[in-house]
Coordinates of C-alpha atoms in Angstrom, one line a residue:
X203 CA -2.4 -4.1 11.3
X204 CA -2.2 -5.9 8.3
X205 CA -2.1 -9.1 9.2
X206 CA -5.3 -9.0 10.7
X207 CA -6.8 -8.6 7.0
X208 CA -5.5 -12.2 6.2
X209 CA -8.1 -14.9 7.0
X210 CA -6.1 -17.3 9.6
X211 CA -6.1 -20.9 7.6
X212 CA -4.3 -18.2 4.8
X213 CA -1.7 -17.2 7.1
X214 CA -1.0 -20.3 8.9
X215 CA -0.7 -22.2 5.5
X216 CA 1.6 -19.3 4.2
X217 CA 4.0 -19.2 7.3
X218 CA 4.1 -23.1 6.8
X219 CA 8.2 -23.5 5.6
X220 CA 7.5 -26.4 3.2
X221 CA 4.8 -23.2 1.2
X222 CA 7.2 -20.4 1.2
X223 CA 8.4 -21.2 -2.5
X224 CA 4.6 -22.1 -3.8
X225 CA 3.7 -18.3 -1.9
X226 CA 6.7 -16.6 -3.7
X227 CA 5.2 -18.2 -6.8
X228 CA 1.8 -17.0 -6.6
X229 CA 2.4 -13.8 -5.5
X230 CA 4.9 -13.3 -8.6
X231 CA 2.4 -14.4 -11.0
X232 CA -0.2 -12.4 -9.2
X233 CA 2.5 -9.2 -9.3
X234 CA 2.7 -10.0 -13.5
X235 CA -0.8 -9.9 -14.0
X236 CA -1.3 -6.4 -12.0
X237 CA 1.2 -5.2 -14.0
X238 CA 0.6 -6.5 -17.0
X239 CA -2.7 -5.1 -19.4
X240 CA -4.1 -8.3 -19.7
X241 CA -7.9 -9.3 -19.1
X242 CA -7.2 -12.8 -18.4
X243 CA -4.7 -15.4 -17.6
X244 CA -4.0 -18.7 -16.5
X245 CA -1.6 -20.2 -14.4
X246 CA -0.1 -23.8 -14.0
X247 CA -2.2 -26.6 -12.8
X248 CA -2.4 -27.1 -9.0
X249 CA -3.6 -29.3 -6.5
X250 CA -7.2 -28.4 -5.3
X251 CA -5.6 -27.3 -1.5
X252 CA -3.0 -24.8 -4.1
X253 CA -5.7 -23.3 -5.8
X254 CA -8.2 -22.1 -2.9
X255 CA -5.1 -20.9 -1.7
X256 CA -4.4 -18.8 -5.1
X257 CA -8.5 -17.8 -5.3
X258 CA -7.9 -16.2 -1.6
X259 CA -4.5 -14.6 -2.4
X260 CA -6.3 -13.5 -5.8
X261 CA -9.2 -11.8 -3.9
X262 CA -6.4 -10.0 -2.3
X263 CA -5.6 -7.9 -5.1
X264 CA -8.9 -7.2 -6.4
X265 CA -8.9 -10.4 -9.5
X266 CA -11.3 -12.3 -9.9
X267 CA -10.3 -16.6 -10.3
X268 CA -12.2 -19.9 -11.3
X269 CA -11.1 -23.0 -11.5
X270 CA -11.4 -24.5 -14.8
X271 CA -9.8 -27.9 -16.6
X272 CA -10.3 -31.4 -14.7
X273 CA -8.3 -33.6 -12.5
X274 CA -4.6 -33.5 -12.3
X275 CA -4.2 -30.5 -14.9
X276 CA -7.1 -28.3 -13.0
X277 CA -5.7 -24.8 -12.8
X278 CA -6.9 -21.4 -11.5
X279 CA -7.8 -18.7 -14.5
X280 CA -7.4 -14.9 -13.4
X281 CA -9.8 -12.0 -14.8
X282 CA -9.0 -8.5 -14.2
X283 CA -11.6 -6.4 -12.8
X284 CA -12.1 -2.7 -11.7
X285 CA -10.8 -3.4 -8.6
X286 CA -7.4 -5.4 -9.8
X287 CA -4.5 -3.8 -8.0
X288 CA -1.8 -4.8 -5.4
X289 CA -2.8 -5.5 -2.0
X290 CA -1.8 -3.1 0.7
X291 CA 0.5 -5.3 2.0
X292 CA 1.4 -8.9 0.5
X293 CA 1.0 -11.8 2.1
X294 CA 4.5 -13.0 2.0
X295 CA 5.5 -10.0 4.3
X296 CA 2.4 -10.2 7.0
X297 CA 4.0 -14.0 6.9
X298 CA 7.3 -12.4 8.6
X299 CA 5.7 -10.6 10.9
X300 CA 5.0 -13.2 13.9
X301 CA 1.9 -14.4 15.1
X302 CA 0.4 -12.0 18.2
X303 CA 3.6 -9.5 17.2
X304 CA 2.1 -5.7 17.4
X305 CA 4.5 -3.7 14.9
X306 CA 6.3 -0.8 16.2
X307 CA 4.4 2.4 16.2
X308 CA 5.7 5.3 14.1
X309 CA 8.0 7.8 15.1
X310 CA 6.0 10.7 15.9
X311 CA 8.9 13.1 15.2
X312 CA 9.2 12.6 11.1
X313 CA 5.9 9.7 10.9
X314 CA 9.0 7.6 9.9
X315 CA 8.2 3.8 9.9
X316 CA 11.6 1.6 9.1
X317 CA 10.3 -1.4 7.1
X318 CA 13.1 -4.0 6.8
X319 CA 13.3 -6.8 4.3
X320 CA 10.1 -6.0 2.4
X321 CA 9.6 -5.8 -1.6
X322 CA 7.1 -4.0 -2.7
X323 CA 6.2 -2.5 -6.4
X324 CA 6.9 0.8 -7.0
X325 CA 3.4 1.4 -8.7
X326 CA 1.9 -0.4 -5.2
X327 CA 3.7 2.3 -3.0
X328 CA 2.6 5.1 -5.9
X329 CA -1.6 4.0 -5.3
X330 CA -0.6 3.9 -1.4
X331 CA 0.2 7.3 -1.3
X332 CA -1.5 8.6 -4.0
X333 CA -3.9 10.4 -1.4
X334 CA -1.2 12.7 -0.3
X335 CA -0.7 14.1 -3.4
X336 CA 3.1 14.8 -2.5
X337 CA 6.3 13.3 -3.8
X338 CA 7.9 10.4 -1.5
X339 CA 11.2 9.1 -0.8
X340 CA 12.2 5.6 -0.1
X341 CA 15.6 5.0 1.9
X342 CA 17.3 2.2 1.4
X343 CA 19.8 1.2 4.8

């Protein structure tokens, strides 16, 4: 389960209440640069406890990060690679899903798996099923 593919000092500083807005932040900006064509980009300084948490997110989605400037404007630089795409699932959402909770299994009958509250990007869901080479739906309740 997806969780599991989160290391544990990512998770627990994710579920932390007081890092839900920095999360949102990240992820945003690391949504953007999926999105967007560019090779590179930047994003705004950080403390040095932020920005291992944005090279770990980063890895996450296939970009590659370093740390550049100095001390308090140090900030984490993104480069696209081969592998730059979005995650499987995003962090933010494994964070809802409570530690040592096992997610309900799919209904056999239709392989229908309710997902409640999530966001994902269109293009995400696209790659995700990609393999099946069929259209999908998404249902909104």
């Amino acid at each position: 389960f997806a969780p599991s593919v989160f290391k544990p000092d990512l998770l627990a500083f994710a579920r932390q209440p007081k890092h839900r807005a920095f999360m949102g932040e990240v992820e945003a900006a690391l949504d953007a640069f999926v999105e967007s064509e560019k090779r590179s980009g930047e994003l705004r300084p950080m403390t040095k406890p932020e920005r291992a948490v944005v090279h770990e997110a980063a890895e996450l989605y296939g970009i590659s990060t370093a740390s550049k400037g100095n001390e308090p404007r140090r900030y984490v630089h993104l480069y696209r690679t081969a592998r730059t795409s979005w995650p499987a699932v995003r962090l933010t959402d494994a964070c809802r899903v409570e530690a040592g909770a096992e997610p309900a299994p799919a209904q056999a009958a239709g392989w229908a798996l309710p997902l409640l509250d999530v966001e994902v990007p269109r293009a995400s869901v696209e790659q995700a099923l990609s393999f099946l080479d069929l259209a999908f739906a998404a249902v909104i309740l």
